[in-house]
Every structure is written in structure tokens, then in C-alpha cells.
mmCIF file of C-alpha atoms in Angstrom:
data_model
loop_
_atom_site.group_PDB
_atom_site.id
_atom_site.type_symbol
_atom_site.label_atom_id
_atom_site.label_comp_id
_atom_site.label_asym_id
_atom_site.label_seq_id
_atom_site.Cartn_x
_atom_site.Cartn_y
_atom_site.Cartn_z
ATOM 1 C CA MET A 1 7.436 -22.767 -3.341
ATOM 2 C CA THR A 2 7.061 -20.761 -0.136
ATOM 3 C CA THR A 3 3.495 -20.453 1.146
ATOM 4 C CA LEU A 4 1.687 -17.263 2.097
ATOM 5 C CA GLU A 5 1.631 -18.577 5.669
ATOM 6 C CA SER A 6 5.405 -18.884 5.669
ATOM 7 C CA TYR A 7 5.875 -15.413 4.168
ATOM 8 C CA PHE A 8 3.462 -13.979 6.730
ATOM 9 C CA LYS A 9 5.127 -15.642 9.699
ATOM 10 C CA ASN A 10 8.572 -14.515 8.515
ATOM 11 C CA SER A 11 7.540 -10.889 8.022
ATOM 12 C CA GLN A 12 7.724 -7.926 10.389
ATOM 13 C CA PRO A 13 4.721 -6.783 12.406
ATOM 14 C CA VAL A 14 3.671 -3.436 10.918
ATOM 15 C CA GLU A 15 4.626 -1.518 14.076
ATOM 16 C CA GLN A 16 8.158 -2.938 13.982
ATOM 17 C CA TYR A 17 8.408 -2.194 10.245
ATOM 18 C CA ILE A 18 7.452 1.439 10.857
ATOM 19 C CA ASP A 19 9.842 1.708 13.836
ATOM 20 C CA ASP A 20 12.686 0.392 11.667
ATOM 21 C CA MET A 21 12.007 2.730 8.737
ATOM 22 C CA THR A 22 14.818 5.112 7.792
ATOM 23 C CA GLU A 23 13.462 6.976 4.740
ATOM 24 C CA ASN A 24 9.726 7.568 5.118
ATOM 25 C CA LYS A 25 9.027 6.977 8.805
ATOM 26 C CA GLU A 26 8.225 10.619 9.599
ATOM 27 C CA ASN A 27 5.843 10.863 6.617
ATOM 28 C CA VAL A 28 4.107 7.576 7.450
ATOM 29 C CA LEU A 29 3.558 8.706 11.040
ATOM 30 C CA SER A 30 2.411 12.151 9.905
ATOM 31 C CA ILE A 31 -0.191 10.705 7.527
ATOM 32 C CA TYR A 32 -1.278 8.212 10.180
ATOM 33 C CA GLN A 33 -1.841 11.071 12.660
ATOM 34 C CA ALA A 34 -3.635 13.283 10.116
ATOM 35 C CA PHE A 35 -5.948 10.639 8.648
ATOM 36 C CA SER A 36 -8.937 9.265 10.519
ATOM 37 C CA LEU A 37 -11.572 6.756 9.539
ATOM 38 C CA PRO A 38 -15.009 8.126 8.719
ATOM 39 C CA GLN A 39 -17.213 7.943 11.816
ATOM 40 C CA ASP A 40 -20.337 6.736 10.050
ATOM 41 C CA ASP A 41 -19.062 4.263 7.461
ATOM 42 C CA GLU A 42 -21.408 1.271 7.577
ATOM 43 C CA ARG A 43 -19.018 -0.646 5.341
ATOM 44 C CA LEU A 44 -16.626 -1.068 8.278
ATOM 45 C CA ASP A 45 -19.396 -2.686 10.326
ATOM 46 C CA GLN A 46 -20.139 -5.033 7.430
ATOM 47 C CA LEU A 47 -16.495 -6.040 7.228
ATOM 48 C CA LYS A 48 -16.189 -6.795 10.940
ATOM 49 C CA SER A 49 -17.945 -10.114 10.338
ATOM 50 C CA SER A 50 -15.878 -11.017 7.268
ATOM 51 C CA SER A 51 -13.328 -13.825 7.126
ATOM 52 C CA TYR A 52 -10.367 -11.457 6.854
ATOM 53 C CA SER A 53 -7.947 -11.777 9.752
ATOM 54 C CA LYS A 54 -4.502 -10.947 8.387
ATOM 55 C CA VAL A 55 -2.799 -8.693 5.849
ATOM 56 C CA LEU A 56 0.533 -9.518 4.259
ATOM 57 C CA VAL A 57 1.998 -6.277 2.903
ATOM 58 C CA ILE A 58 4.727 -6.315 0.260
ATOM 59 C CA SER A 59 6.609 -3.046 0.564
ATOM 60 C CA GLU A 60 9.873 -1.132 0.887
ATOM 61 C CA ASP A 61 10.702 1.919 2.997
ATOM 62 C CA TRP A 62 11.645 4.117 -0.005
ATOM 63 C CA CYS A 63 8.286 3.683 -1.780
ATOM 64 C CA GLY A 64 6.140 6.829 -1.950
ATOM 65 C CA ASP A 65 2.941 4.894 -2.618
ATOM 66 C CA ALA A 66 3.582 2.737 0.447
ATOM 67 C CA MET A 67 4.285 5.891 2.447
ATOM 68 C CA MET A 68 0.723 7.053 1.746
ATOM 69 C CA ASN A 69 -1.148 3.734 1.672
ATOM 70 C CA LEU A 70 0.345 1.997 4.705
ATOM 71 C CA PRO A 71 -0.970 4.463 7.335
ATOM 72 C CA ILE A 72 -4.461 4.183 5.857
ATOM 73 C CA LEU A 73 -4.280 0.390 5.898
ATOM 74 C CA LYS A 74 -3.072 0.580 9.512
ATOM 75 C CA HIS A 75 -6.223 2.492 10.498
ATOM 76 C CA ILE A 76 -8.430 0.005 8.641
ATOM 77 C CA SER A 77 -6.667 -2.972 10.199
ATOM 78 C CA GLU A 78 -7.065 -1.527 13.691
ATOM 79 C CA ALA A 79 -10.802 -1.002 13.120
ATOM 80 C CA LEU A 80 -11.215 -4.551 11.788
ATOM 81 C CA ASN A 81 -8.745 -6.204 14.181
ATOM 82 C CA LEU A 82 -6.510 -7.498 11.379
ATOM 83 C CA GLU A 83 -2.948 -8.592 12.033
ATOM 84 C CA VAL A 84 -0.633 -6.811 9.595
ATOM 85 C CA ARG A 85 2.859 -7.946 8.708
ATOM 86 C CA VAL A 86 5.228 -6.422 6.167
ATOM 87 C CA PHE A 87 7.466 -8.375 3.815
ATOM 88 C CA HIS A 88 10.366 -6.530 2.188
ATOM 89 C CA ARG A 89 9.867 -6.877 -1.563
ATOM 90 C CA ASP A 90 13.551 -6.917 -2.427
ATOM 91 C CA GLU A 91 14.479 -9.686 0.045
ATOM 92 C CA ASP A 92 12.796 -12.374 -2.063
ATOM 93 C CA THR A 93 11.265 -11.390 -5.383
ATOM 94 C CA ASP A 94 9.455 -14.727 -5.711
ATOM 95 C CA LEU A 95 6.578 -13.274 -3.673
ATOM 96 C CA ILE A 96 6.161 -10.006 -5.605
ATOM 97 C CA ASP A 97 6.488 -11.914 -8.882
ATOM 98 C CA GLN A 98 3.159 -13.560 -8.022
ATOM 99 C CA TYR A 99 1.540 -10.078 -7.835
ATOM 100 C CA LEU A 100 2.994 -8.188 -10.791
ATOM 101 C CA THR A 101 1.180 -5.012 -11.830
ATOM 102 C CA ASN A 102 0.058 -5.264 -15.450
ATOM 103 C CA GLY A 103 1.898 -8.591 -15.611
ATOM 104 C CA THR A 104 5.339 -6.959 -15.648
ATOM 105 C CA ALA A 105 5.955 -4.426 -12.854
ATOM 106 C CA ARG A 106 7.030 -5.187 -9.296
ATOM 107 C CA SER A 107 4.978 -2.225 -8.077
ATOM 108 C CA ILE A 108 4.359 -1.811 -4.366
ATOM 109 C CA PRO A 109 2.700 -1.768 -1.967
ATOM 110 C CA ILE A 110 0.629 -4.897 -2.427
ATOM 111 C CA PHE A 111 -1.827 -5.797 0.349
ATOM 112 C CA ILE A 112 -2.729 -9.506 0.467
ATOM 113 C CA PHE A 113 -5.770 -10.070 2.683
ATOM 114 C CA LEU A 114 -5.837 -13.516 4.290
ATOM 115 C CA ASN A 115 -8.224 -15.559 6.398
ATOM 116 C CA ASP A 116 -7.368 -17.499 9.570
ATOM 117 C CA ASN A 117 -5.936 -20.343 7.451
ATOM 118 C CA TYR A 118 -3.602 -17.992 5.563
ATOM 119 C CA ARG A 119 -5.670 -18.362 2.412
ATOM 120 C CA GLN A 120 -5.721 -15.355 0.128
ATOM 121 C CA LYS A 121 -9.142 -13.704 0.070
ATOM 122 C CA THR A 122 -8.318 -10.611 -2.005
ATOM 123 C CA VAL A 123 -5.430 -8.410 -3.097
ATOM 124 C CA TRP A 124 -5.189 -4.616 -3.263
ATOM 125 C CA GLY A 125 -2.504 -2.369 -4.666
ATOM 126 C CA PRO A 126 -0.409 -0.601 -5.568
ATOM 127 C CA ARG A 127 -2.690 2.432 -6.019
ATOM 128 C CA ALA A 128 -6.286 3.562 -5.862
ATOM 129 C CA ARG A 129 -7.707 4.313 -9.336
ATOM 130 C CA GLU A 130 -7.842 8.066 -8.660
ATOM 131 C CA VAL A 131 -4.216 8.081 -7.515
ATOM 132 C CA GLN A 132 -3.189 6.113 -10.604
ATOM 133 C CA ASN A 133 -4.983 8.681 -12.778
ATOM 134 C CA PHE A 134 -3.090 11.482 -10.989
ATOM 135 C CA VAL A 135 0.257 9.708 -11.504
ATOM 136 C CA THR A 136 -0.492 8.994 -15.165
ATOM 137 C CA ASP A 137 -1.438 12.625 -15.725
ATOM 138 C CA ILE A 138 1.647 13.990 -13.927
ATOM 139 C CA ARG A 139 3.967 11.712 -15.890
ATOM 140 C CA SER A 140 2.230 12.216 -19.254
ATOM 141 C CA ASP A 141 4.639 14.861 -20.551
ATOM 142 C CA LEU A 142 7.898 13.162 -19.586
ATOM 143 C CA PRO A 143 10.402 12.880 -22.432
ATOM 144 C CA PRO A 144 11.578 9.422 -23.581
ATOM 145 C CA LYS A 145 13.890 7.623 -21.152
ATOM 146 C CA ASP A 146 16.873 8.122 -23.443
ATOM 147 C CA ASP A 147 16.380 11.916 -23.397
ATOM 148 C CA PRO A 148 19.195 13.631 -21.425
ATOM 149 C CA THR A 149 16.611 15.596 -19.402
ATOM 150 C CA TYR A 150 14.529 12.534 -18.499
ATOM 151 C CA GLU A 151 16.060 11.832 -15.083
ATOM 152 C CA ASP A 152 15.777 15.427 -13.857
ATOM 153 C CA ARG A 153 12.217 15.775 -15.157
ATOM 154 C CA SER A 154 11.232 12.410 -13.661
ATOM 155 C CA ASN A 155 12.665 13.389 -10.247
ATOM 156 C CA GLU A 156 10.749 16.674 -10.434
ATOM 157 C CA LYS A 157 7.518 14.735 -11.072
ATOM 158 C CA ILE A 158 8.252 12.365 -8.205
ATOM 159 C CA GLY A 159 8.669 15.371 -5.902
ATOM 160 C CA ILE A 160 5.266 16.703 -6.955
ATOM 161 C CA MET A 161 3.668 13.293 -6.376
ATOM 162 C CA LEU A 162 5.269 12.848 -2.948
ATOM 163 C CA ASN A 163 4.141 16.283 -1.816
ATOM 164 C CA ARG A 164 0.564 15.460 -2.786
ATOM 165 C CA TYR A 165 0.788 12.039 -1.135
ATOM 166 C CA LYS A 166 1.926 13.674 2.121
ATOM 167 C CA SER A 167 -0.748 16.358 2.215
ATOM 168 C CA ASP A 168 -3.836 15.581 0.119
ATOM 169 C CA SER A 169 -6.594 14.251 2.376
ATOM 170 C CA THR A 170 -8.855 13.703 -0.656
ATOM 171 C CA MET A 171 -6.259 11.319 -2.040
ATOM 172 C CA TRP A 172 -6.135 9.534 1.336
ATOM 173 C CA LYS A 173 -9.930 9.152 1.241
ATOM 174 C CA ASN A 174 -9.656 7.697 -2.267
ATOM 175 C CA VAL A 175 -7.183 5.105 -0.978
ATOM 176 C CA TYR A 176 -9.437 4.302 1.983
ATOM 177 C CA ASP A 177 -12.516 3.887 -0.238
ATOM 178 C CA SER A 178 -10.590 1.775 -2.726
ATOM 179 C CA ILE A 179 -9.361 -0.648 -0.045
ATOM 180 C CA ILE A 180 -12.753 -0.888 1.686
ATOM 181 C CA ASN A 181 -14.613 -1.420 -1.593
ATOM 182 C CA LYS A 182 -12.133 -4.143 -2.610
ATOM 183 C CA LEU A 183 -12.686 -5.907 0.716
ATOM 184 C CA LEU A 184 -16.472 -5.766 0.287
ATOM 185 C CA VAL A 185 -16.382 -7.358 -3.179
ATOM 186 C CA ASN A 186 -14.872 -10.585 -1.848
#
């Protein structure tokens, strides 16, 4: 079995991952530019002395959740001096299969926070609770998957979600708080 250290070392630095993006690069950079860390968040100061030193991100360019969450993680990692590397989920599903959402879904992004010895300290993802509630609500009136209108209706819902992800600073703050609070628990 491949170790987290091996996955980390064989992953792309986050800057290179973003540079190589073809689908969501503009949106990732736009969110990164628009979002800023709170100036007076004492939690960041608390975390500066934590044992976190690295983040292994499991992601893919096409993922809307990653499009929103990655720029926020990038800000956090810069404030805490964490090295971030991105592993492409679909290159080797053995890694994502260790982090299934609800035991079944290969949902991304997954952020694996590591210490200097590449030991997992905590895991976050794929969504903040408030974002999950939004997604659940938006998708609540979709017809069954075998309904002939399902695909069109699902794509319409995805468009609504992506537009909110790209523009809703309250949602970005929810993601930020969720990640920071997860880091503080461990």
C-alpha cells in the first residue's frame, strides 16, 4: 500500500496544479483574489504553533467544490506556512477510497493535513456543513435518475451551485471557518 508520504511527494505543488488547470483556473484565481483571511482571527495565531506542516489535497480540475475550497485553503496554508500538494483523484483511486464520503462516494476535494513525518493529523472535506445544506436543499426537488428530465434538471442545479460558489462570500467564510475549526479540534 502506498504511504501518504509517497502520495504527497508524487503530487503537484498547488501553484503548479493551478497553473495547469484547464477548466476552473479562472474561477479559482478569481475566488483567491476576492477572498481574504479575517484580520483579527486569533484561531490562526493558535494554529501557527500546531504540528501541521503539509496538506495533501485530493482533487480534480472539473470539481466545483474544489474550485471554491482550494483558494480558501491556499490562503490558510500561506498564513500557516503549510506546504500544499495536489493529487489527482482519478489517477489512482486507492487514495480516495481511503477517504470515502458517507462510506461510498469519492467526493472531492479532500484535504489531508499532515505533520513533518507525513502522519495524518486531520482530514477535511468535501464541503462545509452550510455548503452541504445548500447543496442538499438545491437538489431536493430533482426527479429520480431514471426520469427523462433528470439530466437537464441536474445540470440546471449544478449551474446554480457553481454561480453561488463563484460569488457568495458568506459561503467562502463558511468554508474558511469549517477548515479552521477542524484544524483546532485536533
